[in-house]
mmCIF file of C-alpha atoms (C1' of nucleotides) in Angstrom:
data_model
loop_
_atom_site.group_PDB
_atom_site.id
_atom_site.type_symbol
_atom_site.label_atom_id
_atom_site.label_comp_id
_atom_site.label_asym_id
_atom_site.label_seq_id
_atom_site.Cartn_x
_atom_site.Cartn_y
_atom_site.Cartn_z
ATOM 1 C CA UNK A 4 -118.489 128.621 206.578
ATOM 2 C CA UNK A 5 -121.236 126.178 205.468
ATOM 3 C CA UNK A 6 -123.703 128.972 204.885
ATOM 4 C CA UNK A 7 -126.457 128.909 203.154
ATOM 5 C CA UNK A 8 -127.514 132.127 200.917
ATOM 6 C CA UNK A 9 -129.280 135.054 201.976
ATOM 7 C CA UNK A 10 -131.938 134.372 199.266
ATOM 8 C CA UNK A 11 -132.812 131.073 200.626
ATOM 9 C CA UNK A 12 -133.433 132.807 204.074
ATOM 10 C CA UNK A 13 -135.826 135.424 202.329
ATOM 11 C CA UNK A 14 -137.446 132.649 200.576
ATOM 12 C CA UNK A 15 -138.577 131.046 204.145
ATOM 13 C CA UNK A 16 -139.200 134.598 205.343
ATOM 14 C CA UNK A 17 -141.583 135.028 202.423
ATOM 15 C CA UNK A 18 -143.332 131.715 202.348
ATOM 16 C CA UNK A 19 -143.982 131.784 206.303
ATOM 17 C CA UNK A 20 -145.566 135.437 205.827
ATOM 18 C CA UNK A 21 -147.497 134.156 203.019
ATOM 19 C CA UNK A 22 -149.190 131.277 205.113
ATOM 20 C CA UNK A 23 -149.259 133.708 208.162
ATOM 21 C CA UNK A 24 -151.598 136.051 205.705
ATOM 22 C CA UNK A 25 -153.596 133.277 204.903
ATOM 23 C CA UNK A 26 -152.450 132.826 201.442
ATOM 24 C CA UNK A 27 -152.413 129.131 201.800
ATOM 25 C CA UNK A 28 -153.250 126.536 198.526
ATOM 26 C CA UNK A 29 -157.156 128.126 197.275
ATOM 27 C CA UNK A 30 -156.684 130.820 199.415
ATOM 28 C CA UNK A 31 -156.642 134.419 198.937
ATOM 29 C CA UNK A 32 -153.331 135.516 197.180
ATOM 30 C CA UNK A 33 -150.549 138.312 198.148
ATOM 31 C CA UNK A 34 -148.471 140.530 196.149
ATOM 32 C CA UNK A 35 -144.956 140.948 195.763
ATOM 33 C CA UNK A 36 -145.110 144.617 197.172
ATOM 34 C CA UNK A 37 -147.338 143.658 199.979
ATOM 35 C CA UNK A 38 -144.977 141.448 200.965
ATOM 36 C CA UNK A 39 -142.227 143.260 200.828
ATOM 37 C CA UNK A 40 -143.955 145.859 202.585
ATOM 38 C CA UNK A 41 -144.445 143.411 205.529
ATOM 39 C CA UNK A 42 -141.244 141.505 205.358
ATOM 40 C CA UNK A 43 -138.918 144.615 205.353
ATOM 41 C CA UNK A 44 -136.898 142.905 202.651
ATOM 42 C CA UNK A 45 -136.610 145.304 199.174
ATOM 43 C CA UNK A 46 -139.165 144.525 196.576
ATOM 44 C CA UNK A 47 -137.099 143.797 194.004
ATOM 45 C CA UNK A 48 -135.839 141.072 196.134
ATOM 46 C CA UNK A 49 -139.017 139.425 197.247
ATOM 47 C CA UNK A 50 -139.913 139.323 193.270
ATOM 48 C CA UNK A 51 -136.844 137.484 192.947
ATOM 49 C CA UNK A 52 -137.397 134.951 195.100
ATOM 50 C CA UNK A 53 -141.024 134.616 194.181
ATOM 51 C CA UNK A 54 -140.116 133.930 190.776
ATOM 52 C CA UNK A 55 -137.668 131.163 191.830
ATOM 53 C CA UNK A 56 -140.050 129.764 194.288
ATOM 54 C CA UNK A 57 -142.959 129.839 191.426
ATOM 55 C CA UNK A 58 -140.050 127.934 188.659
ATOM 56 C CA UNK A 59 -140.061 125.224 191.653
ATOM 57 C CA UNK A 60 -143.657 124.684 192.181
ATOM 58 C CA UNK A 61 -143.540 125.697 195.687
ATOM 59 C CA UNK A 62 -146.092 129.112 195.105
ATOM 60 C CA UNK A 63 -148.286 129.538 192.658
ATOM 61 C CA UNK A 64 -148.140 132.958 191.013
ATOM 62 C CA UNK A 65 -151.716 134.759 189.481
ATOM 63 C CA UNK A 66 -150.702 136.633 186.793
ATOM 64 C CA UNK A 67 -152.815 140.584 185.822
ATOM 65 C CA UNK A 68 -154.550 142.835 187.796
ATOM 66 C CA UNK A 69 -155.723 141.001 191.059
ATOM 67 C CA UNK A 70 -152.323 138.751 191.014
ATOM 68 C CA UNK A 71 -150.621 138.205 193.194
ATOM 69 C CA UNK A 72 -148.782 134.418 195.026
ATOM 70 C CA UNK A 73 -150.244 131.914 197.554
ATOM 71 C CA UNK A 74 -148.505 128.517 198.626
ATOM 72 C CA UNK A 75 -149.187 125.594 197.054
ATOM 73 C CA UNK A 76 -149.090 123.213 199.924
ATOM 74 C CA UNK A 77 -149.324 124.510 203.407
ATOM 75 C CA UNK A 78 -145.795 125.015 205.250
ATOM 76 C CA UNK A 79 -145.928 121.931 206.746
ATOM 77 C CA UNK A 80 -145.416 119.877 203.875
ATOM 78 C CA UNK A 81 -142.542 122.141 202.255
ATOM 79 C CA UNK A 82 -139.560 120.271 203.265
ATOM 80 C CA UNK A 83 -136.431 122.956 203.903
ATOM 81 C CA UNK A 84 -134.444 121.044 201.529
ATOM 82 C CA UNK A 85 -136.405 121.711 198.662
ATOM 83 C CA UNK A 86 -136.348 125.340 199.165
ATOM 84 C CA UNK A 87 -133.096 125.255 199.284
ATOM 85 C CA UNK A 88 -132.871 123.558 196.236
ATOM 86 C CA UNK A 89 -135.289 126.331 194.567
ATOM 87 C CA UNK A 90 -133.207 129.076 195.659
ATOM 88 C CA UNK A 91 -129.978 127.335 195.823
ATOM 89 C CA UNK A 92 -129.395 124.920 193.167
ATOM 90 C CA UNK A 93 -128.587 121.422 193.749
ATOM 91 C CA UNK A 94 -127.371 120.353 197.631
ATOM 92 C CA UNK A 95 -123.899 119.282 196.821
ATOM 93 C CA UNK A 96 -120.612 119.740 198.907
ATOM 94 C CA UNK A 97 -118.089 119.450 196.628
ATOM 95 C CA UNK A 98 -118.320 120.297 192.877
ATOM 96 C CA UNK A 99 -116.347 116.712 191.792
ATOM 97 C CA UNK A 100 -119.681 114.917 193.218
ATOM 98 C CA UNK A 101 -122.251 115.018 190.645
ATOM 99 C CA UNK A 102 -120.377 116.891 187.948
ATOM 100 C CA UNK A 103 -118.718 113.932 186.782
ATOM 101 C CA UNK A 104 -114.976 113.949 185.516
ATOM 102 C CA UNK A 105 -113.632 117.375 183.757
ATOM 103 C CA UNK A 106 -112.363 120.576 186.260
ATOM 104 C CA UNK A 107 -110.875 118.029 189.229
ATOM 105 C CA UNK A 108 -107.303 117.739 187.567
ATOM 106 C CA UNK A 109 -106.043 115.748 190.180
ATOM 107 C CA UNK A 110 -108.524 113.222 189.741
ATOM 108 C CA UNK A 111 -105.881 110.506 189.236
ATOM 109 C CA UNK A 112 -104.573 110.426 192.921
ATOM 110 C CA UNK A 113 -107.155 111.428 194.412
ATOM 111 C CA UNK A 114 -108.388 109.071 197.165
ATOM 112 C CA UNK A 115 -111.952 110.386 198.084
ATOM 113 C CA UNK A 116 -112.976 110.245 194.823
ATOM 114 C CA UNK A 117 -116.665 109.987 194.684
ATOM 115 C CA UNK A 118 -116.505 109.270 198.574
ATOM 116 C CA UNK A 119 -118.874 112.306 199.539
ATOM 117 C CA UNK A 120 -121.922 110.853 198.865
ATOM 118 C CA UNK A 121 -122.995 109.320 202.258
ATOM 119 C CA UNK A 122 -122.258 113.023 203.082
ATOM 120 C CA UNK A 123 -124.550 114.555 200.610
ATOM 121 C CA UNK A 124 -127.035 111.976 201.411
ATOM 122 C CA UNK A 125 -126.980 112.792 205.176
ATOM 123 C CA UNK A 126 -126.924 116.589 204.590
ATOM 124 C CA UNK A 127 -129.887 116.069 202.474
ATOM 125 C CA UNK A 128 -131.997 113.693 204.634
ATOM 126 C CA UNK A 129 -131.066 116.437 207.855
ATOM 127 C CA UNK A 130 -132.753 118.902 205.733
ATOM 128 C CA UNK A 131 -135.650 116.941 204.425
ATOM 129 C CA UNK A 132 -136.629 116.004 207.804
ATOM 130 C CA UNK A 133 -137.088 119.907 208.838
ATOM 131 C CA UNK A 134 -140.047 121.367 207.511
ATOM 132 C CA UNK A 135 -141.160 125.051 206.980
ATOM 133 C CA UNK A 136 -143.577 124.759 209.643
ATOM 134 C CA UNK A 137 -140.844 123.776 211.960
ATOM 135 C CA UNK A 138 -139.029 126.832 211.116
ATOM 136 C CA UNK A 139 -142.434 129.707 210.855
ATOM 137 C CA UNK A 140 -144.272 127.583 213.744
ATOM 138 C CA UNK A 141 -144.943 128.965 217.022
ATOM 139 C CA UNK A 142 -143.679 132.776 217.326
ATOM 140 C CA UNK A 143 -140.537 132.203 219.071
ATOM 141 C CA UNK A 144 -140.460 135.159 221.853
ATOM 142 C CA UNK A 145 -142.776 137.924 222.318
ATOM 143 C CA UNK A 146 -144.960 137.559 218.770
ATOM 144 C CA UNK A 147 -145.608 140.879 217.503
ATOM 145 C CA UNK A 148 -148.599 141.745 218.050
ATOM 146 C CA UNK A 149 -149.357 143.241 214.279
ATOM 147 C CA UNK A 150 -146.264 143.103 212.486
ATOM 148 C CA UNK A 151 -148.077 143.693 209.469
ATOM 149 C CA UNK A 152 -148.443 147.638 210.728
ATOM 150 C CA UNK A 153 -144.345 147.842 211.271
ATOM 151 C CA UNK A 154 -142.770 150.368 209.298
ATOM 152 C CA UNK A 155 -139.931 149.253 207.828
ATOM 153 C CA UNK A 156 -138.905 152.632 207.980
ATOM 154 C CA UNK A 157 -138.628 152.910 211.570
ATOM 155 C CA UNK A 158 -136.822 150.083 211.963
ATOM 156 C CA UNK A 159 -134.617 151.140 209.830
ATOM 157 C CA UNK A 160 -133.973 154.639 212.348
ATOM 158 C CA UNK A 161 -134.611 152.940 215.767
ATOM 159 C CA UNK A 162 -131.536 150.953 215.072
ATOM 160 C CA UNK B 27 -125.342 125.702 196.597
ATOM 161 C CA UNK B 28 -124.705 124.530 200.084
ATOM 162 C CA UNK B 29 -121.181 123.749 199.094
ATOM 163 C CA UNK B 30 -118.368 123.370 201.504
ATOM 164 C CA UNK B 31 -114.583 125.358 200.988
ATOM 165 C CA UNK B 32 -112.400 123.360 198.434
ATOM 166 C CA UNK B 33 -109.863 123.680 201.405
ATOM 167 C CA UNK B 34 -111.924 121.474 203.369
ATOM 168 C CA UNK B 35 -111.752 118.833 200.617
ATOM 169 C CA UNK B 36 -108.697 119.313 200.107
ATOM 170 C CA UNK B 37 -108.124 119.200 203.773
ATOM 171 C CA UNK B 38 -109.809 115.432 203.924
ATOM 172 C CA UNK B 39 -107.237 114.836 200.840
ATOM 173 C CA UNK B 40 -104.182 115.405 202.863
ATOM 174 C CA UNK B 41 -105.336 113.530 206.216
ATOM 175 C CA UNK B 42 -106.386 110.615 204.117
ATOM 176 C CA UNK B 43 -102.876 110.746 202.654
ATOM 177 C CA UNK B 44 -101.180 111.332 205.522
ATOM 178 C CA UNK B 45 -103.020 107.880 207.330
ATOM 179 C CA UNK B 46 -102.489 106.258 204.089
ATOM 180 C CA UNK B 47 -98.422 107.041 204.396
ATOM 181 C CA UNK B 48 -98.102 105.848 207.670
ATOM 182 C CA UNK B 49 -97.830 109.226 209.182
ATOM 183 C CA UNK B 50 -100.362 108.613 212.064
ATOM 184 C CA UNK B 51 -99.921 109.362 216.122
ATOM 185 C CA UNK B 52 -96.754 108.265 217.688
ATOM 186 C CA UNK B 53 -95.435 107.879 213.381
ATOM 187 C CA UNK B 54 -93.521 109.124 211.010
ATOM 188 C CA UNK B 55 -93.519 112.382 209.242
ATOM 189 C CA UNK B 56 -94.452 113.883 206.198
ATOM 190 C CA UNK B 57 -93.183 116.872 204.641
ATOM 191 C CA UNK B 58 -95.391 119.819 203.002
ATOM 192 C CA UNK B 59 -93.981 119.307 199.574
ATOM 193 C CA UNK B 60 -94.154 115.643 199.655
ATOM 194 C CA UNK B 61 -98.224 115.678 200.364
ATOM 195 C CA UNK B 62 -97.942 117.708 197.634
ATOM 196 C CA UNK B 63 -96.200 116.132 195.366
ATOM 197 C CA UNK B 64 -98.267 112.549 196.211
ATOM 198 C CA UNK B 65 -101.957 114.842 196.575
ATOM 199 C CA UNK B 66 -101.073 116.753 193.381
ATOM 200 C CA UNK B 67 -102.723 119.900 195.264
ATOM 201 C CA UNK B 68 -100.264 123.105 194.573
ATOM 202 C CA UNK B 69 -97.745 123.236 197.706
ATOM 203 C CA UNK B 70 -98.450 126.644 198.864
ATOM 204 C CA UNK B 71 -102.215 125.315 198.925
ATOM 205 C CA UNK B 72 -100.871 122.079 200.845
ATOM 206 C CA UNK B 73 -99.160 123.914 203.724
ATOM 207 C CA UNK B 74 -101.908 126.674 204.105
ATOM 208 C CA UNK B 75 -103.965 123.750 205.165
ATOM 209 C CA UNK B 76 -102.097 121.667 206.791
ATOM 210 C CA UNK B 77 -101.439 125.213 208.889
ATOM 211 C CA UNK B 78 -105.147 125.415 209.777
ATOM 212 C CA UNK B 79 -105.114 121.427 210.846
ATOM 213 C CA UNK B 80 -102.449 121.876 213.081
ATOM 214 C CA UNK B 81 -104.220 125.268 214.720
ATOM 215 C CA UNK B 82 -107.271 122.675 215.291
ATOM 216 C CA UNK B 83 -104.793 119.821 216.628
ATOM 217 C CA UNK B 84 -105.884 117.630 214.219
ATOM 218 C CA UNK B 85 -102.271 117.214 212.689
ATOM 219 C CA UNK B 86 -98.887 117.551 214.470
ATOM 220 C CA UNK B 87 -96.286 119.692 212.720
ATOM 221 C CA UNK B 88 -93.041 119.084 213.603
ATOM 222 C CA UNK B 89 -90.108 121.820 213.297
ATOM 223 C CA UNK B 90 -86.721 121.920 211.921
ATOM 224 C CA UNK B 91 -84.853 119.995 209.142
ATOM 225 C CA UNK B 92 -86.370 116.163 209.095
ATOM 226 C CA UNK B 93 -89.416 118.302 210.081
ATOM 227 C CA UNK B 94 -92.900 117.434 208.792
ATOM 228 C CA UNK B 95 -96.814 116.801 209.727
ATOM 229 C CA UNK B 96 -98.445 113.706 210.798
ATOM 230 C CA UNK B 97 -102.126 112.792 212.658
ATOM 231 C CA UNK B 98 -102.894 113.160 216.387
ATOM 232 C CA UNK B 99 -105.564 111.421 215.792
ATOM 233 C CA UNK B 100 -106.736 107.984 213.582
ATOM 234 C CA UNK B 101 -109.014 108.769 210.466
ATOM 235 C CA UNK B 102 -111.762 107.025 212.150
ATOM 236 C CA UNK B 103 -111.851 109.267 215.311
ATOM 237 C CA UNK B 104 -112.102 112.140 213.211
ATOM 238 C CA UNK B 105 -115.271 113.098 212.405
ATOM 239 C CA UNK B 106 -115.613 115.126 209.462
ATOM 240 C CA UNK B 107 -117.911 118.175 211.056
ATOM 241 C CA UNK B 108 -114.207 118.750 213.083
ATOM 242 C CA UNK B 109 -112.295 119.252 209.589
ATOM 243 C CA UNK B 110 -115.398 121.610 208.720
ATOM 244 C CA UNK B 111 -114.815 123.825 211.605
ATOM 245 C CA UNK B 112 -111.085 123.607 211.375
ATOM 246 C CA UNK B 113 -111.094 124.964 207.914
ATOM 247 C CA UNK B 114 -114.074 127.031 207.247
ATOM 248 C CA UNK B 115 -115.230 128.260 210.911
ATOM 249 C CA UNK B 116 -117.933 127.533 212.522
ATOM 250 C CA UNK B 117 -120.944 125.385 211.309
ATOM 251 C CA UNK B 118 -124.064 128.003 210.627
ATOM 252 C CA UNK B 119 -126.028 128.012 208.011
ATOM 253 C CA UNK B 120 -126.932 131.645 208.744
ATOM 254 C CA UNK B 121 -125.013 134.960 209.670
ATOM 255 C CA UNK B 122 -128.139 135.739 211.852
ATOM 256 C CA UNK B 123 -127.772 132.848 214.278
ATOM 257 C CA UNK B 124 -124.958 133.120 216.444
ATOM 258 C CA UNK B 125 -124.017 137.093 215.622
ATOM 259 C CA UNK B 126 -126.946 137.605 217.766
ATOM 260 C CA UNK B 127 -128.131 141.406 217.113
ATOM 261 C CA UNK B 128 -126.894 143.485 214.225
ATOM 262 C CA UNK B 129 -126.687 143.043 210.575
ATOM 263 C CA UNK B 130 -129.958 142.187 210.316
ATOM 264 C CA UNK B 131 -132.320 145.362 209.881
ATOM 265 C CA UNK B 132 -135.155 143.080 209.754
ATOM 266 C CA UNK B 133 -134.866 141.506 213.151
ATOM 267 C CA UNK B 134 -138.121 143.165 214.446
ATOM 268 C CA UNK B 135 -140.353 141.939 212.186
ATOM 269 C CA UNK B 136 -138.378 139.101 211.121
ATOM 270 C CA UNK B 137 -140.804 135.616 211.602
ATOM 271 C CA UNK B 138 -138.107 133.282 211.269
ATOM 272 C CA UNK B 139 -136.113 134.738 213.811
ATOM 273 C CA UNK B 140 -133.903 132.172 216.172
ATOM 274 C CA UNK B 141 -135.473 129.550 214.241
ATOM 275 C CA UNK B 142 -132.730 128.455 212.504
ATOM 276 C CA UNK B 143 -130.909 126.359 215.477
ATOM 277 C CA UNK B 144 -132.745 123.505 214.864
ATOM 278 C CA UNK B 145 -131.445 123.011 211.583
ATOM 279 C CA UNK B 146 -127.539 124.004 212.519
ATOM 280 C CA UNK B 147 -127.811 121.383 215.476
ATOM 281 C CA UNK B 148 -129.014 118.663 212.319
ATOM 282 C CA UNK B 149 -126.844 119.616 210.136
ATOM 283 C CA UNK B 150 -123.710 119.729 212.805
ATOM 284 C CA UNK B 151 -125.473 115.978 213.968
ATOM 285 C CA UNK B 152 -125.364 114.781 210.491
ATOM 286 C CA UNK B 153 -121.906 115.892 209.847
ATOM 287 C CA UNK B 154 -120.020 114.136 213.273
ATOM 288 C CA UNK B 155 -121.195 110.877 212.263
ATOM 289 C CA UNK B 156 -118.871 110.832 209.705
ATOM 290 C CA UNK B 157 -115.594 110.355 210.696
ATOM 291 C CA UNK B 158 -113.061 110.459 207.841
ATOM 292 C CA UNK B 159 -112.414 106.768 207.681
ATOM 293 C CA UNK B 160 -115.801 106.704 205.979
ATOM 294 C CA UNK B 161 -114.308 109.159 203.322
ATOM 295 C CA UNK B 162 -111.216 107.819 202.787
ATOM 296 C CA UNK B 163 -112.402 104.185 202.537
ATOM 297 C CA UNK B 164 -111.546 100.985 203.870
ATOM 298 C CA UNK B 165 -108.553 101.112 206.203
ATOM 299 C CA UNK B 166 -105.094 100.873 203.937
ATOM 300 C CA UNK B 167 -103.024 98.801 205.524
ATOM 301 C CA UNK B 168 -103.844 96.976 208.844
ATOM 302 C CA UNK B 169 -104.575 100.639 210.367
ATOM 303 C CA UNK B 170 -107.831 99.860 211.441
ATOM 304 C CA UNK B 171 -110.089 103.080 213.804
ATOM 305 C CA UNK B 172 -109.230 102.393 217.199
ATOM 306 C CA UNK B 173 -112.157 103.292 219.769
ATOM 307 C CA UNK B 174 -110.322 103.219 222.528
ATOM 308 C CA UNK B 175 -109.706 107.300 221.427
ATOM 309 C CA UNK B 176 -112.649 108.766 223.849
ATOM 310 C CA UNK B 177 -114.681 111.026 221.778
ATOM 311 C CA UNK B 178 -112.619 114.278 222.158
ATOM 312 C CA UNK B 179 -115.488 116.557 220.715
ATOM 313 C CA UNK B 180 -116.130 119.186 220.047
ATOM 314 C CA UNK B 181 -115.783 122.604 219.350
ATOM 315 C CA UNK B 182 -118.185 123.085 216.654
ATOM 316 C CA UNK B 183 -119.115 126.574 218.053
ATOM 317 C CA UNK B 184 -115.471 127.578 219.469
ATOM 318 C CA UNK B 185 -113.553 129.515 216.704
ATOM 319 C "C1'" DG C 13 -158.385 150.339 176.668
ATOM 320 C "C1'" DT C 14 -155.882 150.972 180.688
ATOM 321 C "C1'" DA C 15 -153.784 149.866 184.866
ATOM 322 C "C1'" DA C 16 -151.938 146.379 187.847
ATOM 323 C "C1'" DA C 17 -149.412 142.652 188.589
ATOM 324 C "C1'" DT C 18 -146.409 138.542 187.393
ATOM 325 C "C1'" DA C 19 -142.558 136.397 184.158
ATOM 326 C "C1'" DG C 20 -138.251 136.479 182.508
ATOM 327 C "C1'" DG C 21 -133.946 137.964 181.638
ATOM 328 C "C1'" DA C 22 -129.835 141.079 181.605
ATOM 329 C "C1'" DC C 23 -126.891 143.778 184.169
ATOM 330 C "C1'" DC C 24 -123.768 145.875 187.742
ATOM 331 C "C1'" DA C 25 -121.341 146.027 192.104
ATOM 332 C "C1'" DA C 26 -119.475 144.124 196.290
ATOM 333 C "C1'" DT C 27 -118.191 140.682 199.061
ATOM 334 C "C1'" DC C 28 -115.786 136.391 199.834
ATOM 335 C "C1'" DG C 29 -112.744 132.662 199.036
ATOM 336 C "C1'" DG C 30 -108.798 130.547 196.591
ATOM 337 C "C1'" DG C 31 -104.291 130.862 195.822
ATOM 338 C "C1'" DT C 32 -99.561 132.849 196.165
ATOM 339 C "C1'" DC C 33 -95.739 134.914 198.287
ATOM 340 C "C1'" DC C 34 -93.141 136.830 201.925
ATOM 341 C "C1'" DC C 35 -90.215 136.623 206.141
ATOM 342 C "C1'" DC C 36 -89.404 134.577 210.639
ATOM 343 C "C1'" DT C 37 -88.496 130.705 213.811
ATOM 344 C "C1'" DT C 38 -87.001 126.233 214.844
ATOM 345 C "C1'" DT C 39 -83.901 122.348 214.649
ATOM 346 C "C1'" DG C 40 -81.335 118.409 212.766
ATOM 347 C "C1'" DA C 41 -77.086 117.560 210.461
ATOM 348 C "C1'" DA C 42 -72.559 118.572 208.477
ATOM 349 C "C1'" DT D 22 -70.708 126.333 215.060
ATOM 350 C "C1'" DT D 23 -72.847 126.997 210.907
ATOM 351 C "C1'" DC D 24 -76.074 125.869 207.382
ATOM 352 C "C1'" DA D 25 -80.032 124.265 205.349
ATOM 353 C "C1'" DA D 26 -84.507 122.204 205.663
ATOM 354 C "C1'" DA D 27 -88.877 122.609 207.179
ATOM 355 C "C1'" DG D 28 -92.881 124.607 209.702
ATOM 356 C "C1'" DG D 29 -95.417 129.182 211.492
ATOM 357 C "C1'" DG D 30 -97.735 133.206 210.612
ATOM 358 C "C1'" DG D 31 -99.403 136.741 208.098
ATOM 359 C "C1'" DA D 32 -100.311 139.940 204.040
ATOM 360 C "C1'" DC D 33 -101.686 140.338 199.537
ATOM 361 C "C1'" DC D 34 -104.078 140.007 194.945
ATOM 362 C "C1'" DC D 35 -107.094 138.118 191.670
ATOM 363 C "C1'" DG D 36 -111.110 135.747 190.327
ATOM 364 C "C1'" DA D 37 -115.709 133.980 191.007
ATOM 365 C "C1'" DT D 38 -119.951 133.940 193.093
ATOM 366 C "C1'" DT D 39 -123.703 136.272 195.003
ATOM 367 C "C1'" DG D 40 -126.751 139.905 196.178
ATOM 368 C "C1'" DG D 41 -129.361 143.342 194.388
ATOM 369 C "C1'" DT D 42 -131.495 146.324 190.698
ATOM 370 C "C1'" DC D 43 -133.751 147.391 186.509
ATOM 371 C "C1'" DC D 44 -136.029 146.878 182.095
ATOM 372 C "C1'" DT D 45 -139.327 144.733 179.080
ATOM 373 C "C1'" DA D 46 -142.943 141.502 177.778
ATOM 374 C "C1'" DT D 47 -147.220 139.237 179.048
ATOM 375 C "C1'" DT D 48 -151.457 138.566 181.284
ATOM 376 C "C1'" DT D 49 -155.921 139.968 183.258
ATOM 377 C "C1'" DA D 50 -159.471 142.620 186.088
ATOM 378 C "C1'" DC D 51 -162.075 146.758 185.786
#
DNA sequence: GTAAATAGGACCAATCGGGTCCCCTTTGAA
DNA sequence: TTCAAAGGGGACCCGATTGGTCCTATTTAC
């Protein structure tokens, strides 16, 4: 299906809440619970991706009492392609492109062989061109008012 | 990882094979087992796909003894987001795009929420401009794209 | 010193996709 | 007319990947 992982959405989730909350580069920092809290996605979770977005440079996390993460650059400068590639692993379509020989056995006849680069590249350069702030920017219908007050919990039983 | 269905390379395997064999529009045939003898994909594997192709009208399977497959359609007016869909369903990066409600307890408070279109459309963009010619290299024997095929598209969306 | 919070890794369960096999239908050829 | 070759469609099972959870170590404010 060409899908991209549920983490990878969380991880946008996350980072848009964090500059929403003002927990931009120097700013004032959020926790993992907090965020959870407003996200609606389980804690455990959020840590997860926190940690993988901290291994990729893209949050920076404060460690002890106080802690807590905050972005490193502000959304719009966080191509979607290198969250992806936090989260993700490498952008690749097919597993014979950058793995070299070894696991294709019908490498011999095969006639796209190392032909799926210019699609790589143009998957790549579509995502590089989108930005976070393209995808957190203006509240797309009806902004909630304070969804920092929504209990998960009830929308968990209104639905 | 981003990564497409091995069907759908393997899918871009057999078409290339089939142009490369002759078997265009108006051509001869090819038979199942041969692809899969000259691919060296597993046969079972070879008709399951060329099953799907056929669904999508992108090959023509012909019935009976001296039966067999061949394109509807040169490699070059083929563009390789039409394979995609033909094999793996529709082009979304994420469930929560064109399911519209449900599935998603976090739709109330979710920021990201119908955000994600942007990035199908470039991704679904990025992926017609390829036709298959461009995988399966230069044209093998005097079987050059015509252009005089009017862009069929495009059912990206249809499943 | 203690509590709060991140860092890192191991672990389990469920979903999805790859691959195979089955039987039916069609149709050219003997 | 009969047979065999080949496609059509679906069901099925196994494996791998992913999503999600938990435990422990480390750091730091109070």
């Amino acid at each position: 299906m060409l899908r991209l992982s549920k983490l990878t959405d969380y991880a946008v989730v996350v980072m848009a809440r964090l500059a929403r909350d003002g927990a931009g580069p120097e700013g004032q920092v959020q926790t993992a619970p907090g965020l959870a809290m407003a996200t609606g996605i389980a804690e455990p979770t959020v840590a997860k991706v926190l940690k993988l977005l901290g291994q990729a440079g893209l949050v920076e996390g404060l460690r002890g009492a106080r802690g807590g993460y905050r972005l490193t650059r502000p959304l719009g400068a966080v191509p979607l392609s290198e969250v992806i590639v936090a989260v993700d692993g490498p952008i690749a379509l097919t597993a014979c492109v950058d793995g070299g020989s070894g696991g294709c056995e019908a490498e011999r006849i095969c006639a796209v062989r190392g032909r799926w680069d210019p699609v790589n590249r143009a998957i790549r350069d579509a995502l590089s061109g989108i930005t976070l702030a393209d995808l957190a920017g203006p509240a797309p219908r009806s902004a909630p008012a304070r969804p920092d007050q929504a209990a998960p919990e009830a929308v968990l039983l209104a639905e």
